[in-house]
């Protein structure tokens, strides 16, 4: 410990109790300065700084040996660094950037120095006096007989030994110390006979003496005790000389007030204002006040003593006083404080001691006070340790702070505490920090099995923890209130009954390489303004969620893993709740990897949501949005991405593979999914689906090798918009509209599907295609059946195993404009069982059986300005009451099995239904001139355009055709 200067007043009256220095220990201030905790102990003490005048703090010279071992503020010189830490933390917290990359934790700097004890040895003083008296430097050798004889004689003169007792010459300690030999001696030894010694007045040491007071009772005989006591309201022992050293051993000091007042908190059993006092194997009791009070430049060491049952404080230091408690001391059963350092410069240093059963606080440190504790047991108090006020600083190492009914360690109102290798267990709260600029720093400590939380920051306080464990609490870590901050590095907050890390009401937390395992919730950000930043953390095996943001909370996670949680890996709820993920993994969770509900917003980049039991990603509720960038949602039990109840999911450059039912599903009216450059492949049934009114828009996507369908719209109100995408090699169909769904495709490819490239099935189902290709499919390029409709403009339906396109069943319709049906295995176009096909300006050629084929009653094919060339044995074929009608000059290039010509007038009514379709994302298809148009209008416009181009050849007036 570095040296420090001791200060004392040159003008203060140190001989009387009513001195002018203002301390919480003063007779006229004690009741106000140390109020009893009100409301069942819920309050905390009001520590006040010393009010000493500058004159009272003028420095004076003190012994060199004390200067070398105890300087004011020794080993607490980190105040400036603590202030710098506060500034650094506050500036980092005000930064809006939630990133925790390269996060620094500034407070803890391994400042737990060795415990250095004061020099209380008296032998050195005696040796110096003998050497001076003998003049050994020139008169006698070290081993000479003269020196030996002179030494014995001088030692008898310089060292005075006295005994007090009822049968001795000196009956009291005061009388013994007042004798002439004691006043002249350099060292005075007083032996006290066992028994009760009642003091009529206080024993005050005012001279620069060396005094040893010890009992004659054998230490091994517990029944024989030496006791100093008094019934008067004065200290039993007072030390008020800066150059005095007193050593007391094996004596009990018991003060009992039998007067009318039993709540006089100003009584001191032992009082040191200056000098040094060493107590060894003593018991101290002051039933109406303070056991030991040390002020100003006073220093006391309590060694293997017991201070118990004091009416207010066991040991109190104020105005710069220093108290050392070492070697198995017990401070127990005191009414309020075990020990207390009240104000600036006051220090308490404790080691290997016990503080238990004190009524309010085991240890208290006020504004400017300082405490160091090593290997101590601080248990069964209301509060183990309280540090309160600016400049208050506590350092703890290797302490057991357990079973306190309220708080293990409390830091508030600008105080600071550093805790290393300590245990805070089975308290109501393990460690708490509150109020702005209050800081607690913990290293390799255990905050477990506390009834409420392990570590908490509130009302602007800052807590940081390194390599700590918070386990089996209700909540492992809490940050509550604006400005409150928790910084965790390499910590474990596991097996807590509710939450591993819980941040609420605008609190903040930053966690680096931490574990939140086997809690009910791993991490929670609750309420608006609550912020959590996670870096390389693991939240797994929690009973509900790994990570949760609700009621406006914000969480950012980078390089984190959320796995094997029983319900959700990551969840966000309610408006303004946000989660931002970067390179995170959510896998193996009982229901969903990532969920957004009830208006929350989630953004995930370079993340994976794989192998969850139901959904990789799920969004539900109006205004709920999930955005995925370069992510994967693979091998999940139901869907890779699920969207319902008006939720919105957006994904770019994302892979959705091997999910058991579907890669993407948009369900319910108002729900929408937008995909950009995504891959949905090898999924159990469907690559991408819009069902029950949901919408899907896919741009530049690949939908391949799914078990049945690449992409489709099911049920009335469901809509899919497909742009520049590919639906290939699927087990049944490339794209489909079923049960009233609507699908629009622009510049898309449906190639190599096992059965059909495009399907529209059941009433009001519509597929509209522009500049699309449906080739090389296992059976049919495109098919409408069960009253479904297909419209195609500038499309190619070629090289399919059977037909290019079919319309089957009454009410099924196909409308083609400027399409190519080339090289199909059977027919270019086939209409059966009452279906209807209308073709304008199409090319039908090189089909194996026939170009156009109509079969069964009411099956009709109407063709305007089409070419049917080089088709098998018939370019046009109608049978079983089917009809193929030609309008305008057409090239058949082959046999016509049945040709029923019609007048030009009957060409106008095309017979297609008029159904308006509002696209989910029309801005992506405006350039293709199909947004907002009905399907029949699309075909009619194409027909009208071609009719104008062929007007001279048709011989009809355009207006007449339009009117009809």
Coordinates of N, CA, C and O in Angstrom, one line a residue, residues 97 161 275 289 330 487 522 528-529 561 598 661 681 693 718 879 891 908 913 956:
X97 N -25.8 3.6 -32.0 CA -25.4 2.3 -32.7 C -25.4 1.2 -31.7 O -24.7 1.2 -30.7
X161 N 5.9 -2.0 34.0 CA 4.9 -3.0 34.0 C 4.1 -2.9 35.3 O 4.6 -2.8 36.4
X275 N -4.0 8.6 16.7 CA -3.2 7.5 17.2 C -3.7 6.2 16.7 O -4.5 6.1 15.8
X289 N -25.3 2.4 21.5 CA -24.7 3.2 20.5 C -23.7 2.5 19.6 O -24.0 1.5 19.0
X330 N -15.6 -11.3 14.4 CA -17.1 -11.5 14.2 C -17.8 -10.2 14.6 O -17.6 -9.7 15.8
X487 N -23.4 -4.7 -18.6 CA -22.4 -5.1 -19.5 C -21.9 -6.5 -19.1 O -21.3 -6.6 -18.0
X522 N -34.5 -17.0 -22.3 CA -33.1 -16.7 -22.3 C -32.8 -15.2 -22.1 O -32.2 -14.7 -21.2
X528 N -40.8 0.0 -24.3 CA -40.2 0.9 -25.2 C -38.9 1.4 -24.7 O -38.8 1.8 -23.5
X529 N -37.9 1.5 -25.5 CA -36.6 1.9 -25.1 C -35.6 0.9 -24.5 O -34.4 1.1 -24.4
X561 N -26.2 -17.9 -31.3 CA -26.9 -19.2 -31.5 C -28.1 -19.3 -30.6 O -28.0 -19.1 -29.4
X598 N -47.9 -9.4 -33.9 CA -48.6 -8.3 -33.4 C -47.8 -6.9 -33.6 O -47.7 -6.1 -32.7
X661 N -43.1 -29.5 -45.6 CA -44.3 -29.2 -46.3 C -44.1 -28.1 -47.4 O -44.4 -28.4 -48.5
X681 N -36.4 -25.0 -53.0 CA -36.1 -26.2 -53.7 C -36.2 -27.4 -52.7 O -36.0 -27.3 -51.5
X693 N -56.3 -16.5 -49.2 CA -56.3 -15.0 -49.3 C -54.9 -14.4 -49.2 O -54.8 -13.2 -49.4
X718 N -56.4 -15.5 -53.0 CA -55.0 -15.7 -52.9 C -54.4 -15.3 -54.3 O -54.9 -15.6 -55.3
X879 N -63.8 -33.3 -83.2 CA -64.5 -34.5 -83.2 C -65.4 -34.6 -82.0 O -65.3 -33.8 -81.1
X891 N -53.4 -19.5 -91.9 CA -52.6 -20.5 -92.7 C -52.8 -21.8 -91.9 O -52.3 -21.9 -90.7
X908 N -66.5 -10.8 -82.5 CA -66.2 -9.9 -81.5 C -66.3 -10.4 -80.0 O -65.5 -10.3 -79.2
X913 N -64.4 -14.5 -69.2 CA -64.9 -13.8 -68.0 C -64.2 -12.6 -67.7 O -63.0 -12.4 -68.0
X956 N -64.1 -5.8 -92.9 CA -65.1 -5.3 -91.9 C -64.7 -4.0 -91.3 O -63.5 -3.6 -91.3

